[in-house]
CSV table of C-alpha atoms in Angstrom, one decimal:
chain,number,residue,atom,x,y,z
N,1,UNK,CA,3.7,-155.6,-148.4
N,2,UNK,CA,7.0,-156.5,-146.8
N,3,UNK,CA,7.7,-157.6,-143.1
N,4,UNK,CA,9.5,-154.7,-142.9
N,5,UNK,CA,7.2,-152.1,-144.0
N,6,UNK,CA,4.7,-153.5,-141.8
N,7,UNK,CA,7.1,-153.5,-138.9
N,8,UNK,CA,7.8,-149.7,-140.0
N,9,UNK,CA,4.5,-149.0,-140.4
N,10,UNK,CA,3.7,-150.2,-136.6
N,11,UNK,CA,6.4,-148.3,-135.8
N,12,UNK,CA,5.1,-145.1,-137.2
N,13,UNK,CA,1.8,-145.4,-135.5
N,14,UNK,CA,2.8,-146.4,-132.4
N,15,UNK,CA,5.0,-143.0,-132.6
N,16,UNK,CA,2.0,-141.0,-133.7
N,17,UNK,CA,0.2,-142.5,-131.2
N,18,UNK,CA,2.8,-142.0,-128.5
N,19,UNK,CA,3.1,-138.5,-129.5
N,20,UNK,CA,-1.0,-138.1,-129.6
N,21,UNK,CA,-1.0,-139.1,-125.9
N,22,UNK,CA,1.9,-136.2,-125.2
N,23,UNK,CA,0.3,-133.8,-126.9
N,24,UNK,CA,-2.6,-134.6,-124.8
N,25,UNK,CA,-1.1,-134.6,-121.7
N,26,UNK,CA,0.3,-131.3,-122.4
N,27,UNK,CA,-2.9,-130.0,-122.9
N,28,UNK,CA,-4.6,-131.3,-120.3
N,29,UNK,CA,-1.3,-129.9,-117.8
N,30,UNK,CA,-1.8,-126.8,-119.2
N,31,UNK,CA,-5.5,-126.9,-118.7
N,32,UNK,CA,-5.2,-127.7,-115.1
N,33,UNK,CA,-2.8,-124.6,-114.8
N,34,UNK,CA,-5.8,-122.3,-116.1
N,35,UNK,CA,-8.2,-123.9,-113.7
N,36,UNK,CA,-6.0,-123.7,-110.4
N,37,UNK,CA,-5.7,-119.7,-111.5
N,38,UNK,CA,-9.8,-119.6,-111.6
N,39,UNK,CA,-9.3,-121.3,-108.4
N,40,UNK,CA,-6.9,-119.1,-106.6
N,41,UNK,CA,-9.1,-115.7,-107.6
N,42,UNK,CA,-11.8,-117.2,-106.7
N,43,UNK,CA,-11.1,-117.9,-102.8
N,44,UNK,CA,-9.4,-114.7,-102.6
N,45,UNK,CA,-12.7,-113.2,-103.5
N,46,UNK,CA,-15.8,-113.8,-100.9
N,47,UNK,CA,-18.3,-112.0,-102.9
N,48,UNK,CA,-17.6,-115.1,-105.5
N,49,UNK,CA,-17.3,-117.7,-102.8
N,50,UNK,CA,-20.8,-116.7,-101.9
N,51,UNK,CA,-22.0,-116.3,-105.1
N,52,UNK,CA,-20.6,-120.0,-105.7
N,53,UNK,CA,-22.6,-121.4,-102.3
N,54,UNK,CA,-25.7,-120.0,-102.8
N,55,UNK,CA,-28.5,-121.9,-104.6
N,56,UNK,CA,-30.8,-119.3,-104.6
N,57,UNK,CA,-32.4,-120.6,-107.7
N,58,UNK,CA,-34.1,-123.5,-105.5
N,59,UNK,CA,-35.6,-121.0,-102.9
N,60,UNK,CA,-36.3,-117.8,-104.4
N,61,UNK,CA,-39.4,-116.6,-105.9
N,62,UNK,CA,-39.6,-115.6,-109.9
N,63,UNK,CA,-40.0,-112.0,-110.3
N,64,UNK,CA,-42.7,-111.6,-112.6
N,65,UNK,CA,-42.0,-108.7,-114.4
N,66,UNK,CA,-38.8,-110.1,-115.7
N,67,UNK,CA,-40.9,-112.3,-118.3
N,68,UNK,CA,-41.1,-109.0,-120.6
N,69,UNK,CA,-39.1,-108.9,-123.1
N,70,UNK,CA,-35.6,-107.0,-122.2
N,71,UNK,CA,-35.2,-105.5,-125.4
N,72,UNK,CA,-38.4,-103.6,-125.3
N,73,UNK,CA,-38.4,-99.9,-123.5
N,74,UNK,CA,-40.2,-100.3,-119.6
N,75,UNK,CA,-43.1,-99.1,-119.2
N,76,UNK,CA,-42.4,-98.8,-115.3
N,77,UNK,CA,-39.4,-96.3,-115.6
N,78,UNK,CA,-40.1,-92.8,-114.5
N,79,UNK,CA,-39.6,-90.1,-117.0
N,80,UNK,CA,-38.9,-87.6,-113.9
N,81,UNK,CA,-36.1,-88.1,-111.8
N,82,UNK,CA,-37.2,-89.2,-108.3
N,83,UNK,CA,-36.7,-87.5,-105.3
N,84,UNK,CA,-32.4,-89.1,-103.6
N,85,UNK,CA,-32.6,-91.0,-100.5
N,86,UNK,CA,-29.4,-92.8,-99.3
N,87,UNK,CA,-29.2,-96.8,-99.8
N,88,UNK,CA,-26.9,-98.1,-97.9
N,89,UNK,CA,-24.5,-100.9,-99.2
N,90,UNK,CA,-25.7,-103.6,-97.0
N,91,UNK,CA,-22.1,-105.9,-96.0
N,92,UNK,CA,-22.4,-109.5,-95.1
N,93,UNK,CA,-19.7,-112.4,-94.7
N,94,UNK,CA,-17.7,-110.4,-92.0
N,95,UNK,CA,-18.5,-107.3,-94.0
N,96,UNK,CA,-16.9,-108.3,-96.9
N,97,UNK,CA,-19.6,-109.6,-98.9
N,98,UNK,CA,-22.5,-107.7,-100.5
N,99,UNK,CA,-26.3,-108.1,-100.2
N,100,UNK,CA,-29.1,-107.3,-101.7
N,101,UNK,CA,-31.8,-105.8,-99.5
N,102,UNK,CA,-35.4,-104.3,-100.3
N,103,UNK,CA,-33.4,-100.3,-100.6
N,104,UNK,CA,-31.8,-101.6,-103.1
N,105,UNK,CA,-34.6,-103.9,-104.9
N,106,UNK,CA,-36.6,-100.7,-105.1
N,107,UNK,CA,-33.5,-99.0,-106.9
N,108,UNK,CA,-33.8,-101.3,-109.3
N,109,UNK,CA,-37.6,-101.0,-109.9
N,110,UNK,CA,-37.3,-97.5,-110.0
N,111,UNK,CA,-35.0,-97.6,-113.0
N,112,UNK,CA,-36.9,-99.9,-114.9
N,113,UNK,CA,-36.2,-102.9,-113.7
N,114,UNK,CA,-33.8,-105.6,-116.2
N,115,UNK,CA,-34.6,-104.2,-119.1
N,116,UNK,CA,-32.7,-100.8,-118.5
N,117,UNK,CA,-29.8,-102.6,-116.6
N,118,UNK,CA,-29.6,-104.8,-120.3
N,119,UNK,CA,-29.6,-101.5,-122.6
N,120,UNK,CA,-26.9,-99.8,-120.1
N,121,UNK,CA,-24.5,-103.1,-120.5
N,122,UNK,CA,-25.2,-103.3,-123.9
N,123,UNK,CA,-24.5,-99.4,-124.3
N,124,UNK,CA,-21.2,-100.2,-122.5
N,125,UNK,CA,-20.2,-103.8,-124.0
N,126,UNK,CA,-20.8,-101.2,-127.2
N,127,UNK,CA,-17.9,-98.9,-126.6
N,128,UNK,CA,-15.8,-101.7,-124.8
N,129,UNK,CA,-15.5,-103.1,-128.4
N,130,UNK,CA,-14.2,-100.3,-129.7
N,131,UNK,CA,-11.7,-99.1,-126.4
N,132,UNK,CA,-8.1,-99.9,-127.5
N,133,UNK,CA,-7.3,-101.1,-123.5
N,134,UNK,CA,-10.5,-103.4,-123.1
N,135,UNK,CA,-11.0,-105.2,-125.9
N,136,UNK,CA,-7.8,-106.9,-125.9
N,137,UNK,CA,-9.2,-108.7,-122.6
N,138,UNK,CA,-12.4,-109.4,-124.8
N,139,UNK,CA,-11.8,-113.1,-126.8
N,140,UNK,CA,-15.2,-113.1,-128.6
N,141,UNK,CA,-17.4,-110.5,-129.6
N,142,UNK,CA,-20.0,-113.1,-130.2
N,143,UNK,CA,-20.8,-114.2,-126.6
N,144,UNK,CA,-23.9,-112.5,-124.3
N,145,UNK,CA,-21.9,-110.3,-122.6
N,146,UNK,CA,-24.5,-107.9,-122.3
N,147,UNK,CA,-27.0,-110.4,-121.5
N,148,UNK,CA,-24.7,-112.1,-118.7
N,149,UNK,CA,-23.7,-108.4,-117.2
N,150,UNK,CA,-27.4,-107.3,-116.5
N,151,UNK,CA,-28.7,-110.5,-115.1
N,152,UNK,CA,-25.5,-110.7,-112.1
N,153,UNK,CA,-26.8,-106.5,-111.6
N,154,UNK,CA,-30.1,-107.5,-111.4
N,155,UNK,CA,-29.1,-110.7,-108.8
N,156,UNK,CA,-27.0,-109.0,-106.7
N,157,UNK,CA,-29.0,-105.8,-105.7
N,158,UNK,CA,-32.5,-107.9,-106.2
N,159,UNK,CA,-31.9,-111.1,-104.8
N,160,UNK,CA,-33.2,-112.8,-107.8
N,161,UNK,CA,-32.2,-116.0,-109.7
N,162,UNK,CA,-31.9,-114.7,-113.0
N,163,UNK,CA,-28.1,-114.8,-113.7
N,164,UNK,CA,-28.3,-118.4,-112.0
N,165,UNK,CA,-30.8,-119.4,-114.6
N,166,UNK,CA,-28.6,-117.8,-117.0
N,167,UNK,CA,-25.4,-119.3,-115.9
N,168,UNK,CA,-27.6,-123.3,-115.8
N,169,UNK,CA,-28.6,-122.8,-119.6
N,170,UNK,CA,-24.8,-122.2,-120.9
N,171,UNK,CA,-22.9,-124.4,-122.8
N,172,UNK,CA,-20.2,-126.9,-121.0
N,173,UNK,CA,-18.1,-126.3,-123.9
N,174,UNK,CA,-15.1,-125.0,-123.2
N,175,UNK,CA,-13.0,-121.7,-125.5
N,176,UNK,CA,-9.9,-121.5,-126.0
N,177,UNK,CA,-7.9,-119.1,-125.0
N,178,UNK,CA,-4.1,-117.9,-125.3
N,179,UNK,CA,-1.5,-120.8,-125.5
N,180,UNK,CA,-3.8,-122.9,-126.5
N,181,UNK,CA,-5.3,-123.4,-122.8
N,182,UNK,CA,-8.8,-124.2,-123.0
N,183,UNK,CA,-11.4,-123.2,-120.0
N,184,UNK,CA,-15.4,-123.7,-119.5
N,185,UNK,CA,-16.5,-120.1,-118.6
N,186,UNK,CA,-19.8,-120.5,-116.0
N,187,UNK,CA,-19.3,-117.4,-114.0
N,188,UNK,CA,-17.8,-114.3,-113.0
N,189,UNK,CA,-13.9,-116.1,-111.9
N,190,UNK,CA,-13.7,-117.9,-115.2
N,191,UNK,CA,-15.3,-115.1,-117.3
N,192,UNK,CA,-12.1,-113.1,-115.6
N,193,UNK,CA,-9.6,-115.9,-115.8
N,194,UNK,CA,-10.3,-116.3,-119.6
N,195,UNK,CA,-9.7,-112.5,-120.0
N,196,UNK,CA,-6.8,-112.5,-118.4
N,197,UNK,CA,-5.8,-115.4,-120.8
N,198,UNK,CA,-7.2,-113.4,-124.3
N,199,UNK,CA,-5.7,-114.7,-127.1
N,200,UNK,CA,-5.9,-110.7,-127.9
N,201,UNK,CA,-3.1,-109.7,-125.4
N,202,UNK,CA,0.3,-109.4,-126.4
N,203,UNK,CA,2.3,-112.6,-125.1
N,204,UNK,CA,4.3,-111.1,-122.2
N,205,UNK,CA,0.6,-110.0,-120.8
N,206,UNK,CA,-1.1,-113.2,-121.1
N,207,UNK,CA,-2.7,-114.0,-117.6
N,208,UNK,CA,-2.1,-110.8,-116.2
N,209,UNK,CA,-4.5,-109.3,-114.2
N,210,UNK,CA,-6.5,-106.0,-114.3
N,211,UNK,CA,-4.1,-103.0,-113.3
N,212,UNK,CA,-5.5,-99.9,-112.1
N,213,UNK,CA,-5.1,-97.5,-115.4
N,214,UNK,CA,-7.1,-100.6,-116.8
N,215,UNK,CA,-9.8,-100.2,-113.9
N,216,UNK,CA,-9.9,-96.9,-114.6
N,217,UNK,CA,-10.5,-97.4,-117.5
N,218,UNK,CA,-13.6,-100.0,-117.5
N,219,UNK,CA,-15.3,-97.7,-114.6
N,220,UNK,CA,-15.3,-94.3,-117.1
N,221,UNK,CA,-17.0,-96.9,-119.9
N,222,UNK,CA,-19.5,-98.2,-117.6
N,223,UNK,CA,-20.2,-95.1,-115.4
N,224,UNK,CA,-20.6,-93.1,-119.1
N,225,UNK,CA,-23.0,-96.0,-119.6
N,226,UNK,CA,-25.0,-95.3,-116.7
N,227,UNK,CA,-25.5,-92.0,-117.7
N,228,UNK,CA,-26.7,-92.4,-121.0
N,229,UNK,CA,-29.4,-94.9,-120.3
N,230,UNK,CA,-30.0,-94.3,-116.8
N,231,UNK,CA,-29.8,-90.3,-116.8
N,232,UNK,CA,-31.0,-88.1,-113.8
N,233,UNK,CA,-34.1,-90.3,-113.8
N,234,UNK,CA,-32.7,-91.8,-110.0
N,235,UNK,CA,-29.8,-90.2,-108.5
N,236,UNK,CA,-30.6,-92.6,-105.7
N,237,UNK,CA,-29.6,-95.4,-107.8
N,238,UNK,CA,-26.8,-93.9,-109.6
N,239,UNK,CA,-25.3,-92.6,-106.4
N,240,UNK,CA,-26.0,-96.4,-104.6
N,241,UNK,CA,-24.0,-97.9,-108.1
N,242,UNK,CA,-20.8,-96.3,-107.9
N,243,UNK,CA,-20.5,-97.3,-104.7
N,244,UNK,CA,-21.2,-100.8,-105.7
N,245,UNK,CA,-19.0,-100.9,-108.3
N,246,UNK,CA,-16.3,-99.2,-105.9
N,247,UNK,CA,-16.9,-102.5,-103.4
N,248,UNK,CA,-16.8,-104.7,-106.4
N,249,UNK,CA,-13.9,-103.5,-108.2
N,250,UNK,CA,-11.7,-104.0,-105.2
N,251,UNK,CA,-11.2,-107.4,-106.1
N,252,UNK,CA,-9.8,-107.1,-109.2
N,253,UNK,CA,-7.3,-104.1,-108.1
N,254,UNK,CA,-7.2,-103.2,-104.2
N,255,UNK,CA,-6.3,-99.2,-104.9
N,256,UNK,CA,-9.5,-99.0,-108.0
N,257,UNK,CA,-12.2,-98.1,-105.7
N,258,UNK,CA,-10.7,-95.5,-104.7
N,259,UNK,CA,-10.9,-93.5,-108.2
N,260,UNK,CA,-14.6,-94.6,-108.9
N,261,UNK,CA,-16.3,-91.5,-108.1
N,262,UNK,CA,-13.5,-89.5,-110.4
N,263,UNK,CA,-14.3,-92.3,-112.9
N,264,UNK,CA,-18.0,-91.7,-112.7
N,265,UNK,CA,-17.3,-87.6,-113.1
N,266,UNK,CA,-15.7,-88.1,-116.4
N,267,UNK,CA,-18.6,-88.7,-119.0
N,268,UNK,CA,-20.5,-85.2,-117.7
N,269,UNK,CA,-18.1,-83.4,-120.2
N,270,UNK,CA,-18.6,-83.8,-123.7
N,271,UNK,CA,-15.1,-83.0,-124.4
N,272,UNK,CA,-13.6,-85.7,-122.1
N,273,UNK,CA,-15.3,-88.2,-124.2
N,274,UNK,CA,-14.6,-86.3,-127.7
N,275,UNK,CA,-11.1,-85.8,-126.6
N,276,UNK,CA,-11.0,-89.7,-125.8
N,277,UNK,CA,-12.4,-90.6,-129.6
N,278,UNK,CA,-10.2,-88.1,-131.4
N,279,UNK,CA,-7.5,-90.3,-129.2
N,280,UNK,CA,-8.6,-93.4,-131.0
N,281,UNK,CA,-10.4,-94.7,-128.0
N,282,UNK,CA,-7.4,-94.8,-126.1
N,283,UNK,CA,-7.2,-92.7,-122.5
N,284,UNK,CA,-4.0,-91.8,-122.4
N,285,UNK,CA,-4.5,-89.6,-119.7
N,286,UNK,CA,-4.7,-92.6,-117.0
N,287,UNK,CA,-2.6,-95.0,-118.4
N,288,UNK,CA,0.7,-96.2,-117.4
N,289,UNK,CA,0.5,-93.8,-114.3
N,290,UNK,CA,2.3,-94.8,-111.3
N,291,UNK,CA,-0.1,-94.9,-108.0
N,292,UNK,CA,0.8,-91.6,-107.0
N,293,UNK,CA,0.5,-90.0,-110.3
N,294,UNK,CA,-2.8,-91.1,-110.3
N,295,UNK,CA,-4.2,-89.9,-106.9
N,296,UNK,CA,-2.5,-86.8,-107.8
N,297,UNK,CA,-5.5,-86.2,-110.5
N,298,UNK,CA,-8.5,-86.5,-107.8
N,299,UNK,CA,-9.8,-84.6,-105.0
N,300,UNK,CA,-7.6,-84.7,-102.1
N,301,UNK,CA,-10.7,-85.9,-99.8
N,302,UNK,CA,-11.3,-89.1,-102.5
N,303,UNK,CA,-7.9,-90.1,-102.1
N,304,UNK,CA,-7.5,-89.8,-98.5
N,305,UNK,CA,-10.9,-91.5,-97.8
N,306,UNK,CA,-10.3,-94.7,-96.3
N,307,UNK,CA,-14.1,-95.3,-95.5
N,308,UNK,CA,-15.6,-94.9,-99.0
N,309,UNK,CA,-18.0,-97.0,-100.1
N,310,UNK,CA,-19.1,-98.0,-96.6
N,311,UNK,CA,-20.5,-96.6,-93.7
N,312,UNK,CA,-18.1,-95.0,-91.1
């Protein structure tokens, strides 16, 4: 080999290389991008600052009827609905954060406990699949969705540690998402980060966050969820859960909560959700409404209420 094919050889790899080390940075620019998003959401939301702070997985005790099997039917869950009483939402962090309190810990138990709250997000995650608006914010099928869904419930209105332990045993590994970002999701901000980021969404709705049709949207699969597993077996619970999700969804779209109790409303007909299937799982009758369009479709006391969920 010649002098000069060696020096063009060195040449060529030290290009390569140079290039390598571009492309690298790139990536890692564009990484860094992703995590100040999951950053930003996440101090603009206090319910996942304290979820973030607390260690509750050092100081709480193990429930010991979670060790069941989720899959299997409870036992525990009443086959007559029980008698409603009114659970609070109980506020904390300036009244801006949720907790759990023994009301709502009995909720749970009276459901059924975490293997209920698993078949209702596994009923939902079902249809979600399918919906032509959600999936596109869904990058795998393959992940626990379900799994991951019922365990933060289950935390959040018990006090438990069971979507921390859940949240300790996943992989460090980050996905990739649109753009070729990459991100490690380990809880609710980057779980919502890396759908705003689906590699499903059309490019000029990459990062993106949830609008309300889209709200809407999720509430009527999730509330139709709660009916089919849940049922009229506690109207205390289902009545304390919309409101939960009404606190909750705020978040992710400040007018949402507002439309939760519609949202909830719209799985007692039949022909809502035929209607919506014949549609191609698409609800075109919420989306791409302006604001006003929208409020126009619910009670006027809903969508004058300034209170709702809390107390007065």
């Amino acid at each position: 080999m010649t002098p000069q094919n060696n020096r063009a050889m060195a040449k060529s790899a030290t290009a390569q290389g140079t290039a390598a080390i571009a492309s690298s940075i790139t990536a890692a620019s564009r990484d860094a991008s992703l995590l100040d998003h999951e950053k930003e959401f996440r101090a603009s939301d206090d319910d996942a600052l304290f979820e973030q702070n607390l260690n509750s997985s050092n100081n709480s005790e193990e429930d010991p009827n979670l060790s069941a099997d989720v899959t299997a039917k409870s036992t525990t869950m009443n086959e007559l609905a029980t008698p409603y009483h009114y659970v609070p939402l109980e506020m904390g962090g300036n009244g801006r954060t949720h907790k759990s309190t023994v009301a709502s810990t009995a909720l749970i138990q009276e459901i059924g406990g975490l293997p209920t709250l698993e078949r209702m997000t596994t009923h939902f995650y079902s249809n979600a699949f399918l919906d032509s608006t959600l999936d596109n914010f869904i990058r795998s099928h393959g992940d626990p969705h379900a799994k991951r869904f019922s365990r933060w419930i289950h935390q959040k209105l018990t006090g438990s540690s069971v979507w921390d332990e859940e949240r300790a045993s996943r992989s460090a590994r980050p996905v990739t998402v649109a753009n070729g970002h990459t991100i490690v999701v380990h809880d609710r901000s980057s779980a919502h980060v890396a759908a705003w980021h689906s590699p499903k969404r059309p490019d000029h709705e990459v990062g993106r966050h949830f609008k309300l049709d889209e709200c809407r949207v999720w509430m009527r699969l999730h509330f139709w969820a709660m009916r089919v597993i849940v049922g009229d077996s506690s109207p205390s619970f289902t009545d304390y859960y919309i409101r939960f999700i009404g606190h909750f969804i705020s978040v992710y779209e400040g007018t949402a909560p507002t439309f939760a109790r519609d949202s909830a409303r719209w799985s007692s007909e039949q022909k809502n959700i035929q209607e919506y299937i014949d549609n191609g799982r698409t609800m075109h009758d919420v989306l791409g409404l302006s604001l006003g369009q929208a409020l126009s479709q619910i009670p006027p006391d809903e969508a004058d209420d300034s209170y709702w969920p809390y107390e007065m």
